[in-house]
């Protein structure tokens, strides 16, 4: 394990990196790459944050390799070929580096943002909280802890997470893609070499697809005919999110655990979180305070 101060500095670096990457002056470079030749303080800052990120990742790899008996049952151990049960053997240096970067960048802030949004929406809808808690108690008993294997029997908890990912997809503009050949989207021609940026946020708020699209209504996913095909918080196709199953499992276990054992309340009555959005690579909830009040199981 790296020293704690190093981990904290890296966390700050990743958070700032995502913030700078989301600035309009930087995102526009995906659309107009020629602008990269002009002076751009945002881009300069982004590149220095990328250096800091890369230095941390390289230090991790060096530390792992320098270890006399490195643990094989870690992600890094598996990627370095330490786990013989993993197919394909060790990754080369560049791929190893970028695989770790993808895990750190793609796998941390996105899931944290989704969890924060879920808590914020549930503060606005305490009656949904109560119904999820009742479902948890009925299925798991008063002391049980939700496990990934319980997903099938906790539909309202799952619907709550799904509705959060619909209303506030943590990666609202997914990742930019480049077309390798001429194609079309919905009849619109897209020449080879075009940069395509999927607008997941817009797809999730389309009033032609979603009934009352701006409202937090987990129930919509319990009703027959919900437009599942229009729900793409993890993107879709060959390059959709590699961490989807892990993210869904984390959200299910964490949110389930919190709601099973605590009632979420505003710090003072009526002080509810703001739910507005600001543009960014990761859609973060504005900071808010919440009280976690331990719940007593109902007496029989
Ligand atoms: C709620 C949590 C998450 C959301 C909403 C999310 C969403 C996304 C989206 C929209 C994309 C781009 C897909 C596209 O461009 O079509 C993506 C890519 C990716 N995500 Fe996630 N993600 C989450 C969590 C994770 C986690 C936990 C990991 C790994 C531990 C991860 C790893 C990746 C990787 C490696 C890619 C790039 C895939 C590729 O280019 O082939 N993500 N994610």
PDB file of C-alpha atoms in Angstrom, residues 7-189:
ATOM      1  CA  UNK A   7      -3.170   8.301  -1.737  1.00  0.00           C
ATOM      2  CA  UNK A   8      -4.831  11.544  -0.617  1.00  0.00           C
ATOM      3  CA  UNK A   9      -2.711  13.617  -3.020  1.00  0.00           C
ATOM      4  CA  UNK A  10      -3.606  11.204  -5.835  1.00  0.00           C
ATOM      5  CA  UNK A  11      -7.327  11.423  -4.997  1.00  0.00           C
ATOM      6  CA  UNK A  12      -7.122  15.230  -5.170  1.00  0.00           C
ATOM      7  CA  UNK A  13      -5.259  14.955  -8.471  1.00  0.00           C
ATOM      8  CA  UNK A  14      -7.960  12.680  -9.990  1.00  0.00           C
ATOM      9  CA  UNK A  15     -10.760  14.963  -8.788  1.00  0.00           C
ATOM     10  CA  UNK A  16      -9.109  18.055 -10.256  1.00  0.00           C
ATOM     11  CA  UNK A  17      -8.242  16.181 -13.432  1.00  0.00           C
ATOM     12  CA  UNK A  18     -11.904  15.329 -13.989  1.00  0.00           C
ATOM     13  CA  UNK A  19     -12.916  18.910 -13.234  1.00  0.00           C
ATOM     14  CA  UNK A  20     -10.395  20.417 -15.687  1.00  0.00           C
ATOM     15  CA  UNK A  21     -11.177  17.792 -18.338  1.00  0.00           C
ATOM     16  CA  UNK A  22     -14.844  18.821 -18.100  1.00  0.00           C
ATOM     17  CA  UNK A  23     -14.188  22.547 -18.731  1.00  0.00           C
ATOM     18  CA  UNK A  24     -15.693  23.878 -21.946  1.00  0.00           C
ATOM     19  CA  UNK A  25     -12.280  25.232 -23.039  1.00  0.00           C
ATOM     20  CA  UNK A  26     -10.873  21.684 -22.849  1.00  0.00           C
ATOM     21  CA  UNK A  27     -13.880  19.692 -24.109  1.00  0.00           C
ATOM     22  CA  UNK A  28     -14.050  21.865 -27.214  1.00  0.00           C
ATOM     23  CA  UNK A  29     -10.674  20.389 -28.242  1.00  0.00           C
ATOM     24  CA  UNK A  30     -12.419  17.034 -28.871  1.00  0.00           C
ATOM     25  CA  UNK A  31     -14.639  18.782 -31.408  1.00  0.00           C
ATOM     26  CA  UNK A  32     -12.032  21.104 -32.900  1.00  0.00           C
ATOM     27  CA  UNK A  33      -8.601  19.456 -32.424  1.00  0.00           C
ATOM     28  CA  UNK A  34      -6.953  22.231 -34.452  1.00  0.00           C
ATOM     29  CA  UNK A  35      -7.502  24.585 -31.488  1.00  0.00           C
ATOM     30  CA  UNK A  36      -4.844  22.610 -29.576  1.00  0.00           C
ATOM     31  CA  UNK A  37      -2.115  24.782 -31.122  1.00  0.00           C
ATOM     32  CA  UNK A  38      -3.503  27.904 -29.380  1.00  0.00           C
ATOM     33  CA  UNK A  39      -2.461  28.784 -25.804  1.00  0.00           C
ATOM     34  CA  UNK A  40      -4.933  27.137 -23.408  1.00  0.00           C
ATOM     35  CA  UNK A  41      -4.352  27.315 -19.603  1.00  0.00           C
ATOM     36  CA  UNK A  42      -6.938  24.535 -19.037  1.00  0.00           C
ATOM     37  CA  UNK A  43      -5.089  22.169 -21.365  1.00  0.00           C
ATOM     38  CA  UNK A  44      -1.752  23.063 -19.728  1.00  0.00           C
ATOM     39  CA  UNK A  45      -3.181  22.256 -16.288  1.00  0.00           C
ATOM     40  CA  UNK A  46      -4.727  19.032 -17.610  1.00  0.00           C
ATOM     41  CA  UNK A  47      -1.362  17.872 -18.963  1.00  0.00           C
ATOM     42  CA  UNK A  48       0.394  18.583 -15.651  1.00  0.00           C
ATOM     43  CA  UNK A  49      -2.326  16.627 -13.788  1.00  0.00           C
ATOM     44  CA  UNK A  50      -1.882  13.751 -16.230  1.00  0.00           C
ATOM     45  CA  UNK A  51       1.849  13.767 -15.340  1.00  0.00           C
ATOM     46  CA  UNK A  52       0.998  13.593 -11.622  1.00  0.00           C
ATOM     47  CA  UNK A  53      -1.477  10.739 -12.279  1.00  0.00           C
ATOM     48  CA  UNK A  54       1.099   8.832 -14.352  1.00  0.00           C
ATOM     49  CA  UNK A  55       3.823   9.261 -11.716  1.00  0.00           C
ATOM     50  CA  UNK A  56       1.554   7.722  -9.070  1.00  0.00           C
ATOM     51  CA  UNK A  57       0.587   4.805 -11.308  1.00  0.00           C
ATOM     52  CA  UNK A  58       4.238   4.106 -12.183  1.00  0.00           C
ATOM     53  CA  UNK A  59       5.216   4.275  -8.494  1.00  0.00           C
ATOM     54  CA  UNK A  60       2.518   1.694  -7.729  1.00  0.00           C
ATOM     55  CA  UNK A  61       3.825  -0.647 -10.409  1.00  0.00           C
ATOM     56  CA  UNK A  62       7.443  -0.221  -9.193  1.00  0.00           C
ATOM     57  CA  UNK A  63       6.385  -0.846  -5.589  1.00  0.00           C
ATOM     58  CA  UNK A  64       4.555  -4.010  -6.583  1.00  0.00           C
ATOM     59  CA  UNK A  65       7.511  -5.318  -8.617  1.00  0.00           C
ATOM     60  CA  UNK A  66      10.006  -4.487  -5.833  1.00  0.00           C
ATOM     61  CA  UNK A  67       8.008  -6.525  -3.328  1.00  0.00           C
ATOM     62  CA  UNK A  68       9.821  -9.796  -2.478  1.00  0.00           C
ATOM     63  CA  UNK A  69       6.586 -11.803  -2.562  1.00  0.00           C
ATOM     64  CA  UNK A  70       3.986  -9.605  -4.304  1.00  0.00           C
ATOM     65  CA  UNK A  71       0.375 -10.627  -3.627  1.00  0.00           C
ATOM     66  CA  UNK A  72      -1.035 -12.368  -6.715  1.00  0.00           C
ATOM     67  CA  UNK A  73      -4.663 -11.824  -5.748  1.00  0.00           C
ATOM     68  CA  UNK A  74      -4.712  -8.087  -6.455  1.00  0.00           C
ATOM     69  CA  UNK A  75      -5.761  -6.321  -9.673  1.00  0.00           C
ATOM     70  CA  UNK A  76      -2.158  -5.274 -10.293  1.00  0.00           C
ATOM     71  CA  UNK A  77      -0.908  -8.799  -9.538  1.00  0.00           C
ATOM     72  CA  UNK A  78      -3.397 -10.266 -12.032  1.00  0.00           C
ATOM     73  CA  UNK A  79      -2.510  -7.706 -14.730  1.00  0.00           C
ATOM     74  CA  UNK A  80       1.189  -8.456 -14.248  1.00  0.00           C
ATOM     75  CA  UNK A  81       0.514 -12.127 -14.805  1.00  0.00           C
ATOM     76  CA  UNK A  82       0.900 -13.139 -11.155  1.00  0.00           C
ATOM     77  CA  UNK A  83      -2.421 -14.977 -11.212  1.00  0.00           C
ATOM     78  CA  UNK A  84      -2.120 -18.088 -13.440  1.00  0.00           C
ATOM     79  CA  UNK A  85      -5.924 -18.438 -13.594  1.00  0.00           C
ATOM     80  CA  UNK A  86      -6.206 -15.173 -15.608  1.00  0.00           C
ATOM     81  CA  UNK A  87      -6.278 -15.786 -19.367  1.00  0.00           C
ATOM     82  CA  UNK A  88      -3.877 -13.952 -21.687  1.00  0.00           C
ATOM     83  CA  UNK A  89      -0.863 -13.612 -19.374  1.00  0.00           C
ATOM     84  CA  UNK A  90       0.846 -10.351 -18.413  1.00  0.00           C
ATOM     85  CA  UNK A  91       0.090  -6.991 -20.080  1.00  0.00           C
ATOM     86  CA  UNK A  92       2.904  -5.027 -21.725  1.00  0.00           C
ATOM     87  CA  UNK A  93       4.086  -1.805 -19.962  1.00  0.00           C
ATOM     88  CA  UNK A  94       1.927   0.696 -21.911  1.00  0.00           C
ATOM     89  CA  UNK A  95      -1.235  -1.375 -21.686  1.00  0.00           C
ATOM     90  CA  UNK A  96      -0.650  -2.091 -18.031  1.00  0.00           C
ATOM     91  CA  UNK A  97      -0.243   1.621 -17.337  1.00  0.00           C
ATOM     92  CA  UNK A  98      -3.425   2.607 -19.187  1.00  0.00           C
ATOM     93  CA  UNK A  99      -5.430  -0.282 -17.711  1.00  0.00           C
ATOM     94  CA  UNK A 100      -4.627   1.053 -14.234  1.00  0.00           C
ATOM     95  CA  UNK A 101      -5.422   4.619 -15.286  1.00  0.00           C
ATOM     96  CA  UNK A 102      -8.814   3.452 -16.627  1.00  0.00           C
ATOM     97  CA  UNK A 103      -9.582   1.736 -13.345  1.00  0.00           C
ATOM     98  CA  UNK A 104      -8.579   4.751 -11.246  1.00  0.00           C
ATOM     99  CA  UNK A 105     -10.277   7.383 -13.425  1.00  0.00           C
ATOM    100  CA  UNK A 106     -13.330   5.426 -14.597  1.00  0.00           C
ATOM    101  CA  UNK A 107     -13.944   3.443 -11.478  1.00  0.00           C
ATOM    102  CA  UNK A 108     -13.894   5.880  -8.581  1.00  0.00           C
ATOM    103  CA  UNK A 109     -15.588   9.252  -9.061  1.00  0.00           C
ATOM    104  CA  UNK A 110     -18.397   7.857 -11.253  1.00  0.00           C
ATOM    105  CA  UNK A 111     -19.666   5.408  -8.650  1.00  0.00           C
ATOM    106  CA  UNK A 112     -19.166   7.911  -5.813  1.00  0.00           C
ATOM    107  CA  UNK A 113     -21.161  10.530  -7.756  1.00  0.00           C
ATOM    108  CA  UNK A 114     -24.025   8.067  -8.352  1.00  0.00           C
ATOM    109  CA  UNK A 115     -24.187   7.194  -4.657  1.00  0.00           C
ATOM    110  CA  UNK A 116     -24.254  10.879  -3.665  1.00  0.00           C
ATOM    111  CA  UNK A 117     -27.079  11.589  -6.159  1.00  0.00           C
ATOM    112  CA  UNK A 118     -29.084   8.625  -4.823  1.00  0.00           C
ATOM    113  CA  UNK A 119     -28.796   9.966  -1.253  1.00  0.00           C
ATOM    114  CA  UNK A 120     -29.743  13.481  -2.426  1.00  0.00           C
ATOM    115  CA  UNK A 121     -32.857  12.267  -4.276  1.00  0.00           C
ATOM    116  CA  UNK A 122     -33.890  10.068  -1.352  1.00  0.00           C
ATOM    117  CA  UNK A 123     -33.711  13.051   1.005  1.00  0.00           C
ATOM    118  CA  UNK A 124     -36.297  14.663  -1.249  1.00  0.00           C
ATOM    119  CA  UNK A 125     -38.445  11.499  -1.300  1.00  0.00           C
ATOM    120  CA  UNK A 126     -38.447  10.087   2.288  1.00  0.00           C
ATOM    121  CA  UNK A 127     -41.439   7.890   1.457  1.00  0.00           C
ATOM    122  CA  UNK A 128     -39.328   6.040  -1.160  1.00  0.00           C
ATOM    123  CA  UNK A 129     -36.650   5.522   1.509  1.00  0.00           C
ATOM    124  CA  UNK A 130     -39.259   3.968   3.786  1.00  0.00           C
ATOM    125  CA  UNK A 131     -40.496   1.636   1.068  1.00  0.00           C
ATOM    126  CA  UNK A 132     -36.968   0.500   0.186  1.00  0.00           C
ATOM    127  CA  UNK A 133     -36.271  -0.097   3.888  1.00  0.00           C
ATOM    128  CA  UNK A 134     -39.472  -2.116   4.228  1.00  0.00           C
ATOM    129  CA  UNK A 135     -38.426  -4.225   1.223  1.00  0.00           C
ATOM    130  CA  UNK A 136     -34.964  -4.797   2.763  1.00  0.00           C
ATOM    131  CA  UNK A 137     -36.446  -5.809   6.125  1.00  0.00           C
ATOM    132  CA  UNK A 138     -38.948  -8.141   4.558  1.00  0.00           C
ATOM    133  CA  UNK A 139     -36.360  -9.921   2.412  1.00  0.00           C
ATOM    134  CA  UNK A 140     -33.276  -9.866   4.640  1.00  0.00           C
ATOM    135  CA  UNK A 141     -34.674  -9.594   8.161  1.00  0.00           C
ATOM    136  CA  UNK A 142     -33.672  -6.824  10.571  1.00  0.00           C
ATOM    137  CA  UNK A 143     -29.952  -7.645  10.792  1.00  0.00           C
ATOM    138  CA  UNK A 144     -29.134  -8.980   7.297  1.00  0.00           C
ATOM    139  CA  UNK A 145     -26.786  -7.204   4.920  1.00  0.00           C
ATOM    140  CA  UNK A 146     -27.565  -6.996   1.193  1.00  0.00           C
ATOM    141  CA  UNK A 147     -25.233  -9.077  -0.960  1.00  0.00           C
ATOM    142  CA  UNK A 148     -24.827  -8.987  -4.729  1.00  0.00           C
ATOM    143  CA  UNK A 149     -26.787 -12.248  -4.931  1.00  0.00           C
ATOM    144  CA  UNK A 150     -29.848 -10.474  -3.450  1.00  0.00           C
ATOM    145  CA  UNK A 151     -30.398  -8.238  -6.490  1.00  0.00           C
ATOM    146  CA  UNK A 152     -33.244 -10.420  -7.796  1.00  0.00           C
ATOM    147  CA  UNK A 153     -35.322 -10.055  -4.639  1.00  0.00           C
ATOM    148  CA  UNK A 154     -34.918  -6.319  -3.986  1.00  0.00           C
ATOM    149  CA  UNK A 155     -36.568  -4.758  -7.068  1.00  0.00           C
ATOM    150  CA  UNK A 156     -37.346  -1.365  -5.504  1.00  0.00           C
ATOM    151  CA  UNK A 157     -33.740  -0.864  -4.370  1.00  0.00           C
ATOM    152  CA  UNK A 158     -32.599  -1.752  -7.896  1.00  0.00           C
ATOM    153  CA  UNK A 159     -35.190   0.580  -9.442  1.00  0.00           C
ATOM    154  CA  UNK A 160     -34.010   3.410  -7.146  1.00  0.00           C
ATOM    155  CA  UNK A 161     -30.445   2.983  -8.377  1.00  0.00           C
ATOM    156  CA  UNK A 162     -31.579   2.725 -11.991  1.00  0.00           C
ATOM    157  CA  UNK A 163     -33.673   5.907 -11.707  1.00  0.00           C
ATOM    158  CA  UNK A 164     -30.696   7.737 -10.171  1.00  0.00           C
ATOM    159  CA  UNK A 165     -28.488   6.650 -13.089  1.00  0.00           C
ATOM    160  CA  UNK A 166     -31.188   7.785 -15.542  1.00  0.00           C
ATOM    161  CA  UNK A 167     -31.746  11.242 -14.047  1.00  0.00           C
ATOM    162  CA  UNK A 168     -28.084  11.940 -13.316  1.00  0.00           C
ATOM    163  CA  UNK A 169     -25.876   9.698 -15.493  1.00  0.00           C
ATOM    164  CA  UNK A 170     -22.443  10.151 -13.848  1.00  0.00           C
ATOM    165  CA  UNK A 171     -20.700  10.261 -17.254  1.00  0.00           C
ATOM    166  CA  UNK A 172     -23.264  12.414 -19.106  1.00  0.00           C
ATOM    167  CA  UNK A 173     -21.299  12.646 -22.350  1.00  0.00           C
ATOM    168  CA  UNK A 174     -19.775   9.135 -22.130  1.00  0.00           C
ATOM    169  CA  UNK A 175     -16.375   9.163 -23.866  1.00  0.00           C
ATOM    170  CA  UNK A 176     -15.585  10.664 -27.270  1.00  0.00           C
ATOM    171  CA  UNK A 177     -15.418   8.063 -30.052  1.00  0.00           C
ATOM    172  CA  UNK A 178     -13.879   8.308 -33.516  1.00  0.00           C
ATOM    173  CA  UNK A 179     -15.605   6.634 -36.478  1.00  0.00           C
ATOM    174  CA  UNK A 180     -13.271   4.294 -38.364  1.00  0.00           C
ATOM    175  CA  UNK A 181     -15.466   4.268 -41.483  1.00  0.00           C
ATOM    176  CA  UNK A 182     -18.379   6.154 -42.992  1.00  0.00           C
ATOM    177  CA  UNK A 183     -21.609   5.397 -41.116  1.00  0.00           C
ATOM    178  CA  UNK A 184     -24.889   6.978 -40.032  1.00  0.00           C
ATOM    179  CA  UNK A 185     -26.796   7.581 -36.798  1.00  0.00           C
ATOM    180  CA  UNK A 186     -30.590   7.753 -37.068  1.00  0.00           C
ATOM    181  CA  UNK A 187     -30.275   8.548 -40.775  1.00  0.00           C
ATOM    182  CA  UNK A 188     -27.699  11.327 -40.275  1.00  0.00           C
ATOM    183  CA  UNK A 189     -24.512  10.576 -42.266  1.00  0.00           C
TER     184      UNK A 189
END
